XYZ file of C-alpha atoms in Angstrom:
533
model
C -8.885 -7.199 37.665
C -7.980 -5.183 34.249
C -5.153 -6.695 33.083
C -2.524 -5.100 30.646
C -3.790 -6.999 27.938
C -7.504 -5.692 28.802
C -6.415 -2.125 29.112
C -4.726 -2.636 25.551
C -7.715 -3.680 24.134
C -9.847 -0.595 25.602
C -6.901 1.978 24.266
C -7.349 0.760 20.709
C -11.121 0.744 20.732
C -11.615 4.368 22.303
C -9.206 5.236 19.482
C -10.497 4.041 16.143
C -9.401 0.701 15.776
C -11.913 -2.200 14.737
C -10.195 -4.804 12.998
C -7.194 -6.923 14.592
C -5.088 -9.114 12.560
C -2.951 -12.301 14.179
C -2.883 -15.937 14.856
C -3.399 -16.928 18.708
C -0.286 -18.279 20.241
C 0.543 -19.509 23.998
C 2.273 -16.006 23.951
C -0.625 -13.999 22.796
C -3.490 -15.253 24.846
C -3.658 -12.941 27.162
C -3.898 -9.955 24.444
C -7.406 -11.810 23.572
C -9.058 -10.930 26.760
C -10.671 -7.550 25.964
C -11.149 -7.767 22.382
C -15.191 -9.116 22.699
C -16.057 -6.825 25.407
C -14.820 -4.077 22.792
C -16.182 -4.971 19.533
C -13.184 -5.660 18.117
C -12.998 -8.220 15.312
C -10.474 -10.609 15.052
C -9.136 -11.794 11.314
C -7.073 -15.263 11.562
C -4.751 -15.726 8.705
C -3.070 -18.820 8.101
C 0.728 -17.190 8.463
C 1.756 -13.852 10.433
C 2.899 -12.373 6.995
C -1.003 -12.998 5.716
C -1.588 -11.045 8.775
C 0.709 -7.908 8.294
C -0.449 -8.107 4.900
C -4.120 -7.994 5.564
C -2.948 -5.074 7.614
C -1.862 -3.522 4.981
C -4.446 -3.596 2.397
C -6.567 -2.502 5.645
C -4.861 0.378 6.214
C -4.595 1.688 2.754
C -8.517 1.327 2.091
C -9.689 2.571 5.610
C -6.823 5.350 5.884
C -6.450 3.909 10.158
C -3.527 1.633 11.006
C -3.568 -1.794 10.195
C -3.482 -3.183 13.569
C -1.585 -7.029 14.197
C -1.228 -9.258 17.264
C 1.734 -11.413 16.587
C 4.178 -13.440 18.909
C 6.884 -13.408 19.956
C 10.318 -15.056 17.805
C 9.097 -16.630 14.392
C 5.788 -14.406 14.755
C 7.925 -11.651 14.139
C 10.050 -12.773 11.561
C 7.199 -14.265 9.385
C 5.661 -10.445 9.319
C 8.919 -8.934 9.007
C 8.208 -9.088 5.157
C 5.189 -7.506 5.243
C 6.482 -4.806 7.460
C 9.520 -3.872 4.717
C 6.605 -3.889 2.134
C 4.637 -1.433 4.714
C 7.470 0.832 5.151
C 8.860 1.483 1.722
C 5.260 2.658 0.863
C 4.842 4.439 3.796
C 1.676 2.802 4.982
C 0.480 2.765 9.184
C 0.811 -0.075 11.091
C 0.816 -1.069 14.351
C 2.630 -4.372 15.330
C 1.751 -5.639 18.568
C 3.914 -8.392 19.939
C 5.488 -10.248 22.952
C 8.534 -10.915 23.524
C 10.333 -13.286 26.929
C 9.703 -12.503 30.117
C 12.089 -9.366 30.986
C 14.355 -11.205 33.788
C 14.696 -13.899 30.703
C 16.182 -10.963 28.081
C 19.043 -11.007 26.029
C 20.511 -13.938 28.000
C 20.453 -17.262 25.689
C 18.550 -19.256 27.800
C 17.011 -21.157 25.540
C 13.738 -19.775 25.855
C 10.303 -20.714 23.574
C 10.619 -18.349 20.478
C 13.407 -16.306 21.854
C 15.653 -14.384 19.988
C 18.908 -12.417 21.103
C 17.227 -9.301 20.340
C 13.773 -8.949 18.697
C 13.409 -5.380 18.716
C 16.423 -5.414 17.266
C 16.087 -7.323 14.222
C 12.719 -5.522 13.415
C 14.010 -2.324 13.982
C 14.947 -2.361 10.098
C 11.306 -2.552 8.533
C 9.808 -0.342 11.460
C 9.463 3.460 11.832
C 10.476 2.343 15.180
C 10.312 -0.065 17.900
C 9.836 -0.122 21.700
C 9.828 -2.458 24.765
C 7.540 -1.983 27.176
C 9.031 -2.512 30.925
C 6.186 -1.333 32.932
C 2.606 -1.061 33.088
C 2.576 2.652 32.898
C 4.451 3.069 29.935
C 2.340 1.615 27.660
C -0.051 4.418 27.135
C 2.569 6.765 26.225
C 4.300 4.289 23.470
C 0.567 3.750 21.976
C -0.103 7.830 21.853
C 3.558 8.088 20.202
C 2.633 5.821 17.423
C -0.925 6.690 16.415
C 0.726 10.418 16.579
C 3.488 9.311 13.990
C 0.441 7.662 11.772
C -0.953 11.293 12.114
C 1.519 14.065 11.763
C 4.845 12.558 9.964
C 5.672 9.808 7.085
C 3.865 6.479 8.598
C 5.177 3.070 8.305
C 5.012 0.334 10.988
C 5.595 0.019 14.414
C 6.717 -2.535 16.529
C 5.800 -2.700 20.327
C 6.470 -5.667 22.162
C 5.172 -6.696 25.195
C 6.729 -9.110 27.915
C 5.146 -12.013 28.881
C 5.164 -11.157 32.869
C 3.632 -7.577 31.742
C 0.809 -8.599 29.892
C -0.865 -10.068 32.781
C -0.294 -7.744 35.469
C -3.102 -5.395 37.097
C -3.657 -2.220 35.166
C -7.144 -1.091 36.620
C -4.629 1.543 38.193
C -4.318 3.127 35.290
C -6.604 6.420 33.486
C -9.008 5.135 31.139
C -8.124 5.561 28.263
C -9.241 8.656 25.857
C -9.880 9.597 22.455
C -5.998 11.484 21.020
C -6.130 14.341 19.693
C -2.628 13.870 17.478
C -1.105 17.189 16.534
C -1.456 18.016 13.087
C 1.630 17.988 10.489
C 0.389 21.332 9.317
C 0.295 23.621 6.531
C 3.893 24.620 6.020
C 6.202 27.329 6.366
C 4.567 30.661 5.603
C 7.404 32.591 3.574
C 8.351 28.937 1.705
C 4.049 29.085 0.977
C 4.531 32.578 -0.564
C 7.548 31.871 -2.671
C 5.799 28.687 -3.817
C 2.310 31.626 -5.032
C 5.158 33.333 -6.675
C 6.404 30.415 -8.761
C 2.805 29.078 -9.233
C 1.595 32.971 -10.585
C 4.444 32.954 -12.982
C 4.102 29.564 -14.629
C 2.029 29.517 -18.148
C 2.914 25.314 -18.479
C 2.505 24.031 -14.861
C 2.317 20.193 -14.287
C 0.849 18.115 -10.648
C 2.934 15.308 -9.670
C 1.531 13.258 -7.441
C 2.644 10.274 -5.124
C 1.359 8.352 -2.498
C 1.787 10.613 0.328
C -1.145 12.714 -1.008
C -3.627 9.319 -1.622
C -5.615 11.662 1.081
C -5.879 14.859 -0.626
C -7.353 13.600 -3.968
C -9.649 16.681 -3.199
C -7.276 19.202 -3.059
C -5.268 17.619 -5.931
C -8.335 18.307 -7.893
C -9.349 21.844 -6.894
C -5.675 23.067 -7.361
C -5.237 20.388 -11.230
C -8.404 22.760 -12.487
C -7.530 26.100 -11.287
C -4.264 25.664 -12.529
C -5.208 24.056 -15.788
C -2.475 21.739 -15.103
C -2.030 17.771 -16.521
C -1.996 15.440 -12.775
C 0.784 12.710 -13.518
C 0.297 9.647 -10.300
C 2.749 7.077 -9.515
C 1.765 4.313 -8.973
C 0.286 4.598 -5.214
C -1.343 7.426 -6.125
C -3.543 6.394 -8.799
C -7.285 7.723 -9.233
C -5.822 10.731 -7.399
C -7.934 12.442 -10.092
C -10.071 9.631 -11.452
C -10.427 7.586 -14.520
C -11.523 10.240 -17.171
C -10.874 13.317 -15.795
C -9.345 15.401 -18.513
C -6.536 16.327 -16.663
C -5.151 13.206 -15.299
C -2.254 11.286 -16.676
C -2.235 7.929 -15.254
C 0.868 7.125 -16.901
C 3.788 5.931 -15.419
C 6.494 8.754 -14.739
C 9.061 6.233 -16.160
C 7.521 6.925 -19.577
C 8.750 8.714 -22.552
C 5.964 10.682 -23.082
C 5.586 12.007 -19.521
C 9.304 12.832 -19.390
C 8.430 14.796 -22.714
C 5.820 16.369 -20.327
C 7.971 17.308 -17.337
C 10.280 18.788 -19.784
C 7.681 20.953 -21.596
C 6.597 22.666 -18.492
C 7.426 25.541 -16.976
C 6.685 24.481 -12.919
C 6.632 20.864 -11.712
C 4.885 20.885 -8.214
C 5.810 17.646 -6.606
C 3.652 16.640 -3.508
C 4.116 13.490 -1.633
C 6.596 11.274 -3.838
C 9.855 10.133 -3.070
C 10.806 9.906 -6.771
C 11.632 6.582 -5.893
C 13.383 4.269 -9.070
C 10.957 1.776 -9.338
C 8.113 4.791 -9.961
C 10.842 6.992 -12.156
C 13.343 4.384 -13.758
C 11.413 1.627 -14.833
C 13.290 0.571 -17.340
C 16.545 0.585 -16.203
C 16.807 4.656 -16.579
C 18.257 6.946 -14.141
C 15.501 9.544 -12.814
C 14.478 12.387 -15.173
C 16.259 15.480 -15.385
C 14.236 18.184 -13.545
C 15.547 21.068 -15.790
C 12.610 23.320 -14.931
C 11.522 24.996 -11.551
C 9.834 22.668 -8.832
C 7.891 23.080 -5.423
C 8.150 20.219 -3.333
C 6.000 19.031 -0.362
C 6.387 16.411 1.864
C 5.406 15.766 5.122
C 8.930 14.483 6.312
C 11.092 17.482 6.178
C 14.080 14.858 5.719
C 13.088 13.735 1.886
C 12.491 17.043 0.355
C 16.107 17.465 -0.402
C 16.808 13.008 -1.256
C 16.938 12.514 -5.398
C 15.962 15.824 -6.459
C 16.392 19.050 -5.079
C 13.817 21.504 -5.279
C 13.972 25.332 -5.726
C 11.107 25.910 -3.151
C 10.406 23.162 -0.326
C 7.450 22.773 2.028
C 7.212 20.377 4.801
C 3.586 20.145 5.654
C 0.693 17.783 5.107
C -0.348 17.631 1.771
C -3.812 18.257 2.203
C -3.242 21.421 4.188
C -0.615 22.691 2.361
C -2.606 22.418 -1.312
C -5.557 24.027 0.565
C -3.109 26.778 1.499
C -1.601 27.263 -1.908
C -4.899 27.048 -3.437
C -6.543 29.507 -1.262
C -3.029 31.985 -1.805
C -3.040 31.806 -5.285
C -4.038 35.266 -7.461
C -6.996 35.922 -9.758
C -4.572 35.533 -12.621
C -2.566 32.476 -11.641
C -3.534 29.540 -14.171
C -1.853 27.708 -17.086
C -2.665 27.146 -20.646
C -3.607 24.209 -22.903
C -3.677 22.123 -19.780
C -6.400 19.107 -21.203
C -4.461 18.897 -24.370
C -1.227 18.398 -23.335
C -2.654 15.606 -20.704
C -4.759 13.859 -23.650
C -1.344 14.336 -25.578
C 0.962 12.518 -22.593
C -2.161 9.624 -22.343
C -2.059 8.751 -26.253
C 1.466 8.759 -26.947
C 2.466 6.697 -23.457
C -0.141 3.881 -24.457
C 1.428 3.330 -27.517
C 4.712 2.968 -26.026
C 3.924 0.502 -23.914
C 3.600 -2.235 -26.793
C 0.872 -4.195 -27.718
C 1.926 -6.626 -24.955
C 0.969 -4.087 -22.059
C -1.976 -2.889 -23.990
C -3.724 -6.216 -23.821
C -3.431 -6.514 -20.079
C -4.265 -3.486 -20.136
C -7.264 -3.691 -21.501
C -8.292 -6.645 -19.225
C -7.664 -4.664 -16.210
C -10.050 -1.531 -17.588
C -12.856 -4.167 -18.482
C -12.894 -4.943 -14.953
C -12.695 -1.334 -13.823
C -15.597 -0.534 -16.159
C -17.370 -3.881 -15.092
C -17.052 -2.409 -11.644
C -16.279 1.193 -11.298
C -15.993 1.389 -7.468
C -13.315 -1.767 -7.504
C -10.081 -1.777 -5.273
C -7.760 -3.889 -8.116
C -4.924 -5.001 -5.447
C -2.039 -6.571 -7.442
C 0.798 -8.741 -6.532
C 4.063 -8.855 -9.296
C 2.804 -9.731 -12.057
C 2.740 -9.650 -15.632
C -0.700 -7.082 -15.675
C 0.098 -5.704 -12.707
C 3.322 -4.253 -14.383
C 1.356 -3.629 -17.356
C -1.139 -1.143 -15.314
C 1.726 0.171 -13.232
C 2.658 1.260 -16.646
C -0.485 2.763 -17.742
C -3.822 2.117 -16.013
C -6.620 4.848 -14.826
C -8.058 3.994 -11.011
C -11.655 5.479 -10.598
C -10.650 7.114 -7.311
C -7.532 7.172 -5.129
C -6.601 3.391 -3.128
C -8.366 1.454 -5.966
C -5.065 0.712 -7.432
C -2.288 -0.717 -5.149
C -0.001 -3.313 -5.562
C 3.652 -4.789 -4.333
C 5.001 -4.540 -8.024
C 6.900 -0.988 -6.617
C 9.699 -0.171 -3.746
C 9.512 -3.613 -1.700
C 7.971 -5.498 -4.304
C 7.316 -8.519 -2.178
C 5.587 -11.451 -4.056
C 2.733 -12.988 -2.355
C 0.994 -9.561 -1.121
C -1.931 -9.483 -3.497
C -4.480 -12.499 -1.561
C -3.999 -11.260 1.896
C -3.496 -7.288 1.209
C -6.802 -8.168 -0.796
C -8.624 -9.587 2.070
C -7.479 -6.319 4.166
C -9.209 -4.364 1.493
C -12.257 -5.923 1.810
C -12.768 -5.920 5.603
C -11.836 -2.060 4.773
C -13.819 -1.334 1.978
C -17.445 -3.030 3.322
C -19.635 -3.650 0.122
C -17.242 -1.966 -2.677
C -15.994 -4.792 -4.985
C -12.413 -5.901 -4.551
C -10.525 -7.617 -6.767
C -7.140 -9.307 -7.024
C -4.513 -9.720 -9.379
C -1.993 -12.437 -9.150
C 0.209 -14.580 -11.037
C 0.614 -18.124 -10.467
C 3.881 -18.059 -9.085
C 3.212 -15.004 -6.426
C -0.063 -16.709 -5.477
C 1.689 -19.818 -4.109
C 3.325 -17.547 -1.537
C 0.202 -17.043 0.381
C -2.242 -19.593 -1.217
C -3.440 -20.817 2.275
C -5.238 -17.628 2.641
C -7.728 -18.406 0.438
C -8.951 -20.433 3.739
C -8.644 -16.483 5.907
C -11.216 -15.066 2.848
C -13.833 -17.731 3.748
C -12.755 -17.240 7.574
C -13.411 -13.349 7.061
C -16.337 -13.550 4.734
C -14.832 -11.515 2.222
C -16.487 -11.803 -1.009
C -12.944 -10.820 -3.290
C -12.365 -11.891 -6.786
C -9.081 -13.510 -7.374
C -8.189 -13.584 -11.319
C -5.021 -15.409 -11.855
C -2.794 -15.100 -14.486
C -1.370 -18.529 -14.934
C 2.027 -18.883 -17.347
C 3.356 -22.142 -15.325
C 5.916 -20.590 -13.680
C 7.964 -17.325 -13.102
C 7.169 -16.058 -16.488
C 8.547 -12.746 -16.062
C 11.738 -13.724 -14.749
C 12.008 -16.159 -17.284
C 11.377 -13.871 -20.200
C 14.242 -11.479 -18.376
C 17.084 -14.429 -18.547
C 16.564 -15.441 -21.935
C 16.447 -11.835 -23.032
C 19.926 -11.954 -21.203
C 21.228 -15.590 -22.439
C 21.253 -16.510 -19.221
C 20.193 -20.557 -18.562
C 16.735 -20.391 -17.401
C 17.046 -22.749 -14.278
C 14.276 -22.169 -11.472
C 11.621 -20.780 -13.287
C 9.536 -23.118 -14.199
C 7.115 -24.727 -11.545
C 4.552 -27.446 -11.125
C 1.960 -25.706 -10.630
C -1.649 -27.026 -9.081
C -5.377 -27.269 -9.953
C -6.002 -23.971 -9.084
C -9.852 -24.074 -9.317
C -10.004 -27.393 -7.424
C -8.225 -26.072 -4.381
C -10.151 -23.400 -4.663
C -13.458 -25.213 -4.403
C -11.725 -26.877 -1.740
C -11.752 -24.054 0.463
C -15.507 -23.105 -0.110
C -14.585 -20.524 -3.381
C -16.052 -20.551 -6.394
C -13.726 -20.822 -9.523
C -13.550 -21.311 -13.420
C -11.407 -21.120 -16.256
C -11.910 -17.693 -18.204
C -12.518 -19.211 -21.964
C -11.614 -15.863 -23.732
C -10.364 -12.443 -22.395
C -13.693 -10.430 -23.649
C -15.368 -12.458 -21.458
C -13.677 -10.710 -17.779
C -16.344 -8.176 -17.403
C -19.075 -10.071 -17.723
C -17.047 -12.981 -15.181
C -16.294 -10.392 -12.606
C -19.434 -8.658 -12.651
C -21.378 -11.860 -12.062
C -18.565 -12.677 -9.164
C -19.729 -9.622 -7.420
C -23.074 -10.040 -7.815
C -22.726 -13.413 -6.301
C -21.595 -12.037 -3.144
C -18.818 -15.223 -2.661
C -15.240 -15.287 -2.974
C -14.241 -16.328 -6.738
C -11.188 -17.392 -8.177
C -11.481 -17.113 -12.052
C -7.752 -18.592 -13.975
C -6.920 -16.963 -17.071
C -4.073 -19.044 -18.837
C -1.323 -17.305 -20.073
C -2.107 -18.767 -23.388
C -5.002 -16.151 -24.150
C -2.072 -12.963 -24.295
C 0.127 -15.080 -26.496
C 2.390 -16.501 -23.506
């Protein structure tokens, strides 16, 4: 017989998916049954947030869903974090869970793991979420969710399973079949003209990029170069146009100096960014003003009018739509001066940042140069804000971190481990802090699990050092912040790693490149100490 839980197992193989993330529980078992007959593998973390956070990193690597098996009642509520983290950067996800038999719903009887109403509570960090009440219906809730990953803003969804479903016969059913999802598309053909017609007249034009065009880092570039125009990237769009390409400005948009360079244009064309605060107002300061003409694109029609309103908006993929606009665009459409005023934006933001932020800084670019194809996953952190600030990614998912929207601590381990299972033999490396790391330290046990060869550097000031700094700045008494914190390097060692104590920061490349040459998961500790804290 082909159970439910087989015929699950089937769907996701026929349709991309390769990696599944959960921890086995007495409600889960039966999802188990197909996965060897499919090649699927199965990644263990110690705690279902590690799990939607390995998801994650997955996901934003591979550019497929991040796919989890999690159970029903404190399952779901452990990954419920890593879910909110998921959704405010608008990365795919597919939650698989189970939830009490159906008779058993709603009713307080004191089930195992029950909850008045899962879907319910999870509806807030999911795109959406769906119970399954018959064997039928589960193909069509699995073809509306990979078609939501495909064609409009992805995020996570939750479909739950209940326990008297999972088990039941489902050889009944088609087999399952490769989707075709329906593509978001190129955009509205007048809005695509009267965006040529803004583009043709603009002598000063600037790219800004966000996360919702990590995909179209070619088309970024084709249209940054006809255009002669500077590329600014938030921060989930980073290496968008790569690490020393004379156009980009890796800068953060919260920065003086790219303000200076919004407002000394003459056509901002927006594509895939929500202007969210923590990309724009970094330092306490409301969004920029806009005062000059802008094309926005987004594939959900819904945010190009949130924040800031643009004169010409285009729902569409990004991809297609820059493809479109590039291949509309005139002989004589093209700026001026477009490499100078980028090299201009680059020097003056890196001296605003401080000398601080320019010595983590210039940790996190001996790494990248150490290892150019690195994914640098970041937790909260003192470099991590640093690079948020002003840090060049080689190409685009390199450089991703929980430091924006969400900013959950304890991503940067288990997003990290993701990444790696994603990325195959490309270096990974990950950025934590001391405090963040004890979130999710048990995961160092899911790396050796998973074979995943990451470097961990951790940035150890004893405690919450950031929040810390932030209260005394503020007179405020600083209870909380400071921690015991452990032998880092033994527990390490403990769990099969390798580890040391970085003796001097000029040392990193040479540490990380040696860590990856290795092939084993390393933890190297830099104390706080070394950048004067």
């Amino acid at each position: 017989m082909k159970t439910l839980g087989i015929y699950l197992a089937d769907w996701l193989a026929t349709n991309g998916v390769d990696t599944i993330f959960g921890i086995p529980g007495v409600h889960t078992v039966e999802l188990y049954r197909g996965l060897d007959q499919n090649g699927l593998t199965h990644i263990t973390p110690r705690h279902e947030q590690g799990a939607g956070f390995m998801a994650d990193g997955y996901a934003r690597v591979t550019g497929k869903p991040g796919v989890c098996f999690i159970i029903t009642g404190p399952g779901m509520t452990n990954i419920a974090t890593a879910m909110g983290q998921a959704l405010g950067d608008s990365i795919p996800m597919l939650v698989i869970s189970t939830v009490n038999e159906t008779a058993t719903l709603g009713r307080g009887l004191g089930e195992l793991h029950e909850l008045p109403d899962q879907r319910g509570l999870v509806s807030g960090v999911a795109r959406w979420s769906e119970t399954v009440r018959s064997v039928e219906a589960l193909p069509d809730a699995l073809a509306r969710a990979f078609a939501l990953f495909a064609c409009e803003r992805p995020g996570p969804v939750h479909i739950e399973l209940p326990l008297d479903l999972i088990a039941q016969d489902a050889s009944h059913l088609p087999a399952p079949e490769m989707l075709l999802p329906p593509s978001a598309g190129a955009g509205d053909a007048e809005a695509l003209q009267l965006a040529v017609r803004a583009v043709e007249a603009a002598t000063q034009p600037v790219l800004l990029v966000g996360g919702g065009a990590r995909h179209a880092s070619i088309e970024v570039r084709r249209l940054a170069e006809r255009l002669d125009a500077p590329v600014i990237m938030t921060v989930n769009a980073r290496g968008a146009l790569p690490h020393g390409h004379p156009l980009a400005v890796q800068a953060s948009p919260s920065l003086l100096a790219v303000r200076d360079l919004f407002a000394g244009s003459d056509l901002v064309i927006a594509v895939g960014t929500e202007f969210g605060w923590t990309d724009f107002g970094l330092y306490d300061q409301p969004l920029p003003d806009f005062d000059v003409p802008m094309i926005r694109i987004d594939i959900d029609p819904g945010q190009l009018w949130r924040s800031v309103t643009p004169d010409v908006a285009i729902a569409g993929d990004a991809r297609a739509v820059l493809a479109g606009l590039y291949a509309a665009l005139g002989l004589d459409a093209g700026g001026s001066e477009g490499e100078s005023r980028a090299e201009a934006a680059r020097t003056r933001a890196r001296d605003e940042i401080g000398s601080a932020y320019r010595g983590y800084v210039a940790l996190l670019e001996a790494v990248r140069d150490a290892l150019p194809e690195v994914a640098m996953i970041g937790d909260s952190t003192q470099f991590v804000y640093a690079g948020n600030c002003d840090f060049a990614a080689t190409g685009p998912n390199r450089w991703f971190n929980s430091a924006t929207g969400y900013g959950t601590l304890g991503y940067a381990l288990p997003a990290a481990i993701g990444a790696s299972i994603g990325a195959g033999k490309a270096p990974v490396v990950c950025l934590a802090g001391d405090g963040g790391l004890q979130f999710t330290l048990a995961e160092l046990g899911s790396a050796i699990d998973a074979r995943t060869p990451i470097i961990l550097v951790v940035l150890n000031n004893y405690g919450y050092g950031e929040i810390k700094s932030y209260m005394q700045e503020r007179q405020i008494p600083t209870i909380g912040v400071d921690l015991h914190t452990p032998d880092f390097q033994a527990l390490a060692i403990a769990y099969g790693w390798q580890a040391e104590m970085l003796q001097s920061l000029d040392q990193i490349g040479a540490r990380v490149a040696a860590a990856a040459a290795a092939g084993k998961p390393t933890l190297i500790e830099i104390d706080g100490s070394l950048f004067g804290g």
